[in-house]
CSV table of C-alpha atoms in Angstrom, one decimal:
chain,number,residue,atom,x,y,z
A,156,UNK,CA,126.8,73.0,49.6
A,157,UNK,CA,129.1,73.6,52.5
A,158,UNK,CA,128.0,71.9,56.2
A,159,UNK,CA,127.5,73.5,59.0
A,160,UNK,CA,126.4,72.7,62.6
A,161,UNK,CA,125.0,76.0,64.9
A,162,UNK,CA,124.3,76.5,68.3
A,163,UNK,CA,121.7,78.5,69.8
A,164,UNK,CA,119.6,79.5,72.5
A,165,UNK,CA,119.5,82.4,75.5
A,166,UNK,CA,122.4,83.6,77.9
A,167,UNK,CA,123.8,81.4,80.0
A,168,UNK,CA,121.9,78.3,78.9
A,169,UNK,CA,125.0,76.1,78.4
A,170,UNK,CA,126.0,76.8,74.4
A,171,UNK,CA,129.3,77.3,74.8
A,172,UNK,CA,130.3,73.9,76.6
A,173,UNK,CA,127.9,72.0,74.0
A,174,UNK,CA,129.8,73.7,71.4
A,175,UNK,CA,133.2,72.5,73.2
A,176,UNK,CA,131.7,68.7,73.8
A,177,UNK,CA,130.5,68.7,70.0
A,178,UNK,CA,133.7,69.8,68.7
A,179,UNK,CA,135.7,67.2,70.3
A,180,UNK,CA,133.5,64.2,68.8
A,181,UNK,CA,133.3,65.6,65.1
A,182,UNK,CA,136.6,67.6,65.2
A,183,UNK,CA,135.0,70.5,64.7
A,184,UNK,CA,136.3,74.0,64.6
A,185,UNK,CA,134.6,76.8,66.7
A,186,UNK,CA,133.1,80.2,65.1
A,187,UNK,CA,131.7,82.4,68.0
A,188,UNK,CA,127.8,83.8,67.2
A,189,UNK,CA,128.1,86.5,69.5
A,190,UNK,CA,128.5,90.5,68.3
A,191,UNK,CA,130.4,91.1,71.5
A,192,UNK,CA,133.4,88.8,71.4
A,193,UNK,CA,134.8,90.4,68.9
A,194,UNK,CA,135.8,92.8,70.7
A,195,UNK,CA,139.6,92.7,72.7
A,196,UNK,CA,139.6,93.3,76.5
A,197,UNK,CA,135.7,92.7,76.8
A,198,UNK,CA,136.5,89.1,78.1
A,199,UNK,CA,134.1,88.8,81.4
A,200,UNK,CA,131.1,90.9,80.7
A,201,UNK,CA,130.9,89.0,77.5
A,202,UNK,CA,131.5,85.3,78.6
A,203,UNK,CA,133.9,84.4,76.3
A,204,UNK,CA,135.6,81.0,76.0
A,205,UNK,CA,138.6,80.7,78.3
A,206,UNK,CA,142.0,79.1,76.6
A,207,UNK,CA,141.8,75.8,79.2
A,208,UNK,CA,137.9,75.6,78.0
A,209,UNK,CA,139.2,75.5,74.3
A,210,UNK,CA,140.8,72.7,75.2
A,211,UNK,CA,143.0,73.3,71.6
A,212,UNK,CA,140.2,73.4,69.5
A,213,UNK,CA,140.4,76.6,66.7
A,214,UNK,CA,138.0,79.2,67.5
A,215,UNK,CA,137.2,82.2,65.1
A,216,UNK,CA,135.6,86.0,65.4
A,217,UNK,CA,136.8,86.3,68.9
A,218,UNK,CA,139.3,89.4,69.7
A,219,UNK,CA,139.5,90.8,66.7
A,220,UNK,CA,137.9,94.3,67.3
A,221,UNK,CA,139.5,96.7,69.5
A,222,UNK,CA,136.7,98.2,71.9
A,223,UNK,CA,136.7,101.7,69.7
A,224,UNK,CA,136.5,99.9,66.2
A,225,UNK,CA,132.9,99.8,64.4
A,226,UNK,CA,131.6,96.3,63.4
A,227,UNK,CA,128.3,95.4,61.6
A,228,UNK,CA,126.7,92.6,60.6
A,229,UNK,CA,127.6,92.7,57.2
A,230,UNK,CA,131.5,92.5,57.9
A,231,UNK,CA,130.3,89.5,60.5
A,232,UNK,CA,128.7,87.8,57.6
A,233,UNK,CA,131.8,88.1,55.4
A,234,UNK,CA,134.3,86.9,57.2
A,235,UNK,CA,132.0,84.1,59.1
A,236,UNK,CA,131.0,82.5,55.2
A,237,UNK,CA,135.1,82.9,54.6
A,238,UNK,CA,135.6,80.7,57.7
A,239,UNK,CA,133.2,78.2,57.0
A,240,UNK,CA,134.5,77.6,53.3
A,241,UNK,CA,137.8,77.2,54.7
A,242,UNK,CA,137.2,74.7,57.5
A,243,UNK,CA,134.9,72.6,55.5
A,244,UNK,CA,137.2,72.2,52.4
A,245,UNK,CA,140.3,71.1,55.4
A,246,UNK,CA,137.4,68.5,55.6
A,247,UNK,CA,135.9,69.8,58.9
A,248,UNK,CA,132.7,71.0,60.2
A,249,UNK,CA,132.3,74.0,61.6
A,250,UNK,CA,130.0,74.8,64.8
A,251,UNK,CA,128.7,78.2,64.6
A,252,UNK,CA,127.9,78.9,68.2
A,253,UNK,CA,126.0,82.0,69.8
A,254,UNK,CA,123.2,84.3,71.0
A,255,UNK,CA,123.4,87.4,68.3
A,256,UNK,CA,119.9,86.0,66.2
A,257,UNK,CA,120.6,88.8,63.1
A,258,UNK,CA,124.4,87.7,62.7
A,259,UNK,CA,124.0,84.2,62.2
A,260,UNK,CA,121.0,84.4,60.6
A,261,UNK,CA,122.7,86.6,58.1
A,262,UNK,CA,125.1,84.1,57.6
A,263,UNK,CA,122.7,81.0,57.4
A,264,UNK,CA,120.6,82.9,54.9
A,265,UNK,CA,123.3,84.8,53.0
A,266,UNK,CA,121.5,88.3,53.5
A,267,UNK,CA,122.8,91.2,50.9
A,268,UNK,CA,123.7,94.2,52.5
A,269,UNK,CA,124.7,95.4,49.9
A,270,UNK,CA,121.8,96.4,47.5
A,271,UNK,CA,120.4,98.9,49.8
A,272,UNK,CA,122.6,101.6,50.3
A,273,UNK,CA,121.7,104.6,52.3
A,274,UNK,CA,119.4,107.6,51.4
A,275,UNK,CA,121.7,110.6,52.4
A,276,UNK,CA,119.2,113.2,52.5
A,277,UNK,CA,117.0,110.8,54.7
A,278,UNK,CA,119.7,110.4,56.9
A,279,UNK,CA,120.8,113.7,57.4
A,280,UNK,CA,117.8,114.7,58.6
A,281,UNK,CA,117.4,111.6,60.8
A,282,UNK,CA,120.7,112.9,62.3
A,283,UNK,CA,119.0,117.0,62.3
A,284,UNK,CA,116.5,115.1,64.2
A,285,UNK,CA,118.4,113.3,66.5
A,286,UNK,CA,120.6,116.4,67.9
A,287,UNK,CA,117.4,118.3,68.1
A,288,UNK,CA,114.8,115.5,69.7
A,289,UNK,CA,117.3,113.2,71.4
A,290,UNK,CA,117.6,109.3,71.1
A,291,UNK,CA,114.5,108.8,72.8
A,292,UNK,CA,112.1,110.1,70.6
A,293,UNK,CA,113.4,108.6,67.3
A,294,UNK,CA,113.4,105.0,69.4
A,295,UNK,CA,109.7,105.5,70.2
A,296,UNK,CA,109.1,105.9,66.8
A,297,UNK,CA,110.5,103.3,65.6
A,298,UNK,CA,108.7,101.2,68.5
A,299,UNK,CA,105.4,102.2,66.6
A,300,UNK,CA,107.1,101.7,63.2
A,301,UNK,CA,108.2,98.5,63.5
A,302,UNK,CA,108.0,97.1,67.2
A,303,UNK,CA,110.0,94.0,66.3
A,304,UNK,CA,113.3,95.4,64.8
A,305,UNK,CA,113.1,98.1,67.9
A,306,UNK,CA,113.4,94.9,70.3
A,307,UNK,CA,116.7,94.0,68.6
A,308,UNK,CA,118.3,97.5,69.0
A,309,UNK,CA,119.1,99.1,72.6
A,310,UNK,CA,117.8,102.7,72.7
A,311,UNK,CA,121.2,104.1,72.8
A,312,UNK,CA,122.2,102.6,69.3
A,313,UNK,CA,121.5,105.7,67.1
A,314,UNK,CA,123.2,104.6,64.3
A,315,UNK,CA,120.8,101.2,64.3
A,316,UNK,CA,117.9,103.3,65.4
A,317,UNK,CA,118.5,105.9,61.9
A,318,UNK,CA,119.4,103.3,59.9
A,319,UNK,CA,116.0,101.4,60.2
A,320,UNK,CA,114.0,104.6,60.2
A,321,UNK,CA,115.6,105.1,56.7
A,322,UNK,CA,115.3,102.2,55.4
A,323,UNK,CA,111.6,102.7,56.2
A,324,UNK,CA,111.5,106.3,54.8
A,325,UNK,CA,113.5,105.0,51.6
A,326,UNK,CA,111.2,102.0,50.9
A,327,UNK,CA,108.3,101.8,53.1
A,328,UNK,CA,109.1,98.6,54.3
A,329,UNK,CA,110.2,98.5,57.6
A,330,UNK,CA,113.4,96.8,58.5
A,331,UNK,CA,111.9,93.4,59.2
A,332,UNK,CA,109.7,93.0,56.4
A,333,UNK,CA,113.3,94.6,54.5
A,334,UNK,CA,115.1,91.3,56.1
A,335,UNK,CA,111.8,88.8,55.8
A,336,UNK,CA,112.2,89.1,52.3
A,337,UNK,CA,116.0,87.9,52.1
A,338,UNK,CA,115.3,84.9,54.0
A,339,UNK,CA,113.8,82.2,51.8
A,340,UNK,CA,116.4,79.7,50.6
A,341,UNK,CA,119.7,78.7,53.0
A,342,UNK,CA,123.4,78.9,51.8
A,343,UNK,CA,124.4,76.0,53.8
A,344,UNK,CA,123.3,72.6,54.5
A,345,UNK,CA,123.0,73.2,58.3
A,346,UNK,CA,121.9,71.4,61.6
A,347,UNK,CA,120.0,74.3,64.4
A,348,UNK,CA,120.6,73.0,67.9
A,349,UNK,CA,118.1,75.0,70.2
A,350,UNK,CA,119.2,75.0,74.0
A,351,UNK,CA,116.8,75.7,76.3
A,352,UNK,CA,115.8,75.3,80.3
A,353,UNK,CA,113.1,75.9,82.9
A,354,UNK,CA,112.5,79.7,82.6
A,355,UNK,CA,112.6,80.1,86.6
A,356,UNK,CA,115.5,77.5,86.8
A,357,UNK,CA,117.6,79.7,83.4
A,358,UNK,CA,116.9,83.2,84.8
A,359,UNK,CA,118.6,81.5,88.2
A,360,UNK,CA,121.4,80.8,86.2
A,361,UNK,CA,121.6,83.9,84.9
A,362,UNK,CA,121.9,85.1,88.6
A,363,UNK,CA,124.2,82.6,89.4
A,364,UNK,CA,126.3,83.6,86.0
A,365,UNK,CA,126.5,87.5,86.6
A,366,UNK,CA,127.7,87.2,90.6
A,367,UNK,CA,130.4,85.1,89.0
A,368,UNK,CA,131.1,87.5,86.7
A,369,UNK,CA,131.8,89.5,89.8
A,370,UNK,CA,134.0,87.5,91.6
A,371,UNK,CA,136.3,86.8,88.4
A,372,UNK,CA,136.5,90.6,88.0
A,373,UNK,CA,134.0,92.0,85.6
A,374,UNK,CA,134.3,95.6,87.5
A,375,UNK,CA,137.8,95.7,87.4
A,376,UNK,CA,137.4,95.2,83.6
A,377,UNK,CA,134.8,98.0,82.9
A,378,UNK,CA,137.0,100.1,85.3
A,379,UNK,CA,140.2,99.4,82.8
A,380,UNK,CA,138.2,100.1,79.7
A,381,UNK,CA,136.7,102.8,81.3
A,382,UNK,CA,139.7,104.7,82.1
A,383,UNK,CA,141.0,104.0,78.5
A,384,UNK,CA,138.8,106.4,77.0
A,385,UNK,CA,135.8,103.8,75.6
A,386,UNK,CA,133.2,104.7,77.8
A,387,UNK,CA,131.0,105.9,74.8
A,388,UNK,CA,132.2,103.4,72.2
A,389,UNK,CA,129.4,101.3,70.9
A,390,UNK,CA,130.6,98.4,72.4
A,391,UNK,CA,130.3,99.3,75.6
A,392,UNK,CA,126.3,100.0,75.5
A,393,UNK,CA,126.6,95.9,75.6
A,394,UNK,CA,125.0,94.3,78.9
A,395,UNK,CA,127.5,93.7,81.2
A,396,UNK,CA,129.6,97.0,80.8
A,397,UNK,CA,126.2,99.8,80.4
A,398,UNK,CA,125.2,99.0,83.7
A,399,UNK,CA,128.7,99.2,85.8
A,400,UNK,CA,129.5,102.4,84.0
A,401,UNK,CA,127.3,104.4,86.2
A,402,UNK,CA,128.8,103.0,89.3
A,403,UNK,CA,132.2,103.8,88.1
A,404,UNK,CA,130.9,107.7,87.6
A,405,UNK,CA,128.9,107.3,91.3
A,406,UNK,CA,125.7,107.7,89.8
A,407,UNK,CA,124.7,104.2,91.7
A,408,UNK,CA,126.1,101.8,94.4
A,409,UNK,CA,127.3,98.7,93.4
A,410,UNK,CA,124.4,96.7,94.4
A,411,UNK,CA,122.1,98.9,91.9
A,412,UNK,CA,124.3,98.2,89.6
A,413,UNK,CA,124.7,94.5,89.7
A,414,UNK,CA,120.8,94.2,90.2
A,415,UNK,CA,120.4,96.1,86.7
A,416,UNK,CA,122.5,93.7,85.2
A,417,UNK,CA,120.6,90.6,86.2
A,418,UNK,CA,117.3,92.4,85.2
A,419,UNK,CA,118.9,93.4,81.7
A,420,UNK,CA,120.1,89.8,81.5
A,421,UNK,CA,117.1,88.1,82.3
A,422,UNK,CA,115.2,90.5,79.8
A,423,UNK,CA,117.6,89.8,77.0
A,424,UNK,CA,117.5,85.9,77.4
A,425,UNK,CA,113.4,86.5,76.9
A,426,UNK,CA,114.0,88.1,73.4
A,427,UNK,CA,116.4,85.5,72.4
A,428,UNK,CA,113.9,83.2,73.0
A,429,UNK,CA,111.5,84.6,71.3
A,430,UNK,CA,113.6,85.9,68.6
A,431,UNK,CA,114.7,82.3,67.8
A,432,UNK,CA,111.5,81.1,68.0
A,433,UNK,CA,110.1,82.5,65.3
A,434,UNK,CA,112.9,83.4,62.8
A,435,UNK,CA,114.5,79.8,62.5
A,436,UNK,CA,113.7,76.1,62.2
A,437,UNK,CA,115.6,74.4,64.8
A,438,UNK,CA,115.4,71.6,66.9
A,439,UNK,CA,115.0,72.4,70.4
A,440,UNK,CA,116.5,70.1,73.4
A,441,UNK,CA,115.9,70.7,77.3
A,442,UNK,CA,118.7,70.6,79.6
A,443,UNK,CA,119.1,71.4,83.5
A,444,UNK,CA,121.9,71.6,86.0
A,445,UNK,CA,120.2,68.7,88.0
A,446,UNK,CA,121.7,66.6,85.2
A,447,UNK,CA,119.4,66.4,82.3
A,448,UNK,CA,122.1,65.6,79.4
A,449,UNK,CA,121.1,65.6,76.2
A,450,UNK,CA,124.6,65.3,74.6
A,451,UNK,CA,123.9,61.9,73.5
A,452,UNK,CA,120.7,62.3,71.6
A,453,UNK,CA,122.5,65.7,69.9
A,454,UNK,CA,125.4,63.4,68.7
A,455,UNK,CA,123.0,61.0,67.5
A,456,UNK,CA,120.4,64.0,65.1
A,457,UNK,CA,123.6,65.2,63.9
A,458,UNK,CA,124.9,61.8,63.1
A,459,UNK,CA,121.4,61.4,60.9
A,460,UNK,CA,121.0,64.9,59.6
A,461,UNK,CA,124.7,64.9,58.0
A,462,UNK,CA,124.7,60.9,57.2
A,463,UNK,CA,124.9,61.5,53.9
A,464,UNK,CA,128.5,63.5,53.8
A,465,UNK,CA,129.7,62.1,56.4
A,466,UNK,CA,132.3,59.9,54.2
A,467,UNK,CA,133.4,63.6,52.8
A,468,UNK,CA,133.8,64.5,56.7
A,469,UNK,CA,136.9,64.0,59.5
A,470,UNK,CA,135.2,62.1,61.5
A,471,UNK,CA,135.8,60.4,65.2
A,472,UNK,CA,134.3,60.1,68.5
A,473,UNK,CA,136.1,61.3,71.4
């Protein structure tokens, strides 16, 4: 069974430079948990690793998309379990490091999203419905359907939103009991590294993160993608670009708009939290920008969890 380390935990908790200081001791290479990165030209709004922060360590699934292209989870979960084989048989372990809960669980668990194609006549009138009734209402009913998937999809997702009404309609199982029952044996022998901080000290951070985001540019980037003809991709419904679209159309000011994006930010690193907290066993670890580092004791569980391939691995401290 193939090795693999993963990474998890809320926005702007710190995964990406535990991924990068990780890497460098077990020469790892780098797959990117996170939906959004796929996407070219989404670069700010989606925190994506800089090339000095690689520091010349291969990372996969970023920029691969342009910002108009569909992407699901099933293609994730393809070409993420094609990566993985690869880097372990060059005798490396791969980090798979991010904040999208369904894609890597998909991959961890090896769902099939294949055996449960799509009732057409179900989904033609779920479309009937939705030019008729608007997004809105077929959100809310999925809210009373199945209040947990509808967590995981933003309103504006139609495509998500029909798809789990049909697979309801179809089966009668809602989408989560659909994807509980795919999730009982692993396809990997993997290690969960859980990040997580103070809530009042994280959702500071997340402050902290999005005025960066400002300062580096992330308006100027909306504005260029914008004026490129994606404002109604799926892609760009993503925090981080929904909320400085109405700005650009001056709808809001800018300080509206910024403010949105730290309340959407802050919301979204509560269901990650809660969405990792119940879907997968991992092993948690604090940290805090005052210093708390808990790099060493991480080196050290993964040391113990993989002690028994580690002659099949490329291994050396940094």
């Amino acid at each position: 069974m193939n090795n693999v380390i993963v990474i998890v935990g809320p926005t702007a908790v710190g995964k990406t430079k535990l991924s990068i200081d990780l890497a460098k001791v077990f020469r790892s290479e780098i797959i990117s948990g996170d939906s959004m990165q796929v996407y070219q030209s989404m670069d700010i709004g989606t925190g994506k690793v800089t090339a000095t922060e690689k520091a010349g360590i291969p990372h996969y699934m970023i920029d691969i998309k342009r910002p108009d292209e569909p992407f699901s989870a099933a293609e994730y979960q393809v070409l993420v379990q094609t990566y993985i084989q690869e880097i372990n048989q060059k005798n490396h372990i791969p980090i798979l490091v991010g904040g999208s809960g369904l894609y890597i669980q998909s991959v961890l668990y090896d769902y099939d999203f294949s055996n449960r194609k799509r009732n057409i006549e179900i989904t033609k009138m779920l479309e009937k419905r939705l030019k008729e009734e608007g997004i809105d209402v077929l959100y809310e009913e999925l809210n009373h359907i199945d209040k947990e998937q509808a967590e995981k999809i933003h309103p504006n997702n139609y495509r998500r939103v029909i798809r789990a009404l049909e697979v309801y309609e179809s089966t009668g199982l809602t989408m989560s009991e659909y994807h509980k029952q795919q999730t009982t044996s692993p396809n990997y022998n993997h290690f969960i590294i859980g990040l997580e901080m103070d809530r009042k000290t994280l959702y500071n951070q997340i402050n902290n993160r999005v005025d960066s985001m400002i300062q580096q540019g992330l308006i100027h980037e909306v504005e260029h993608l914008y004026k490129q003809g994606y404002a109604d991709c799926q892609s760009m419904k993503a925090i981080g670009y929904k909320e400085i679209i109405p700005y650009l159309k001056g709808e809001i000011d800018l300080d509206t708009a910024i403010e949105t994006l730290k309340r959407n930010s802050r919301r979204y690193a509560k269901r990650q939290y809660t969405w990792f907290k119940n879907k997968m066993d991992i092993k948690w670890y604090t940290i805090s920008p005052e210093g708390n580092n808990p790099l060493p004791e991480i080196i050290q569980d993964v040391e113990q969890f993989f002690s028994e391939t580690y002659n099949k691995l490329c291994y050396k401290r940094s």
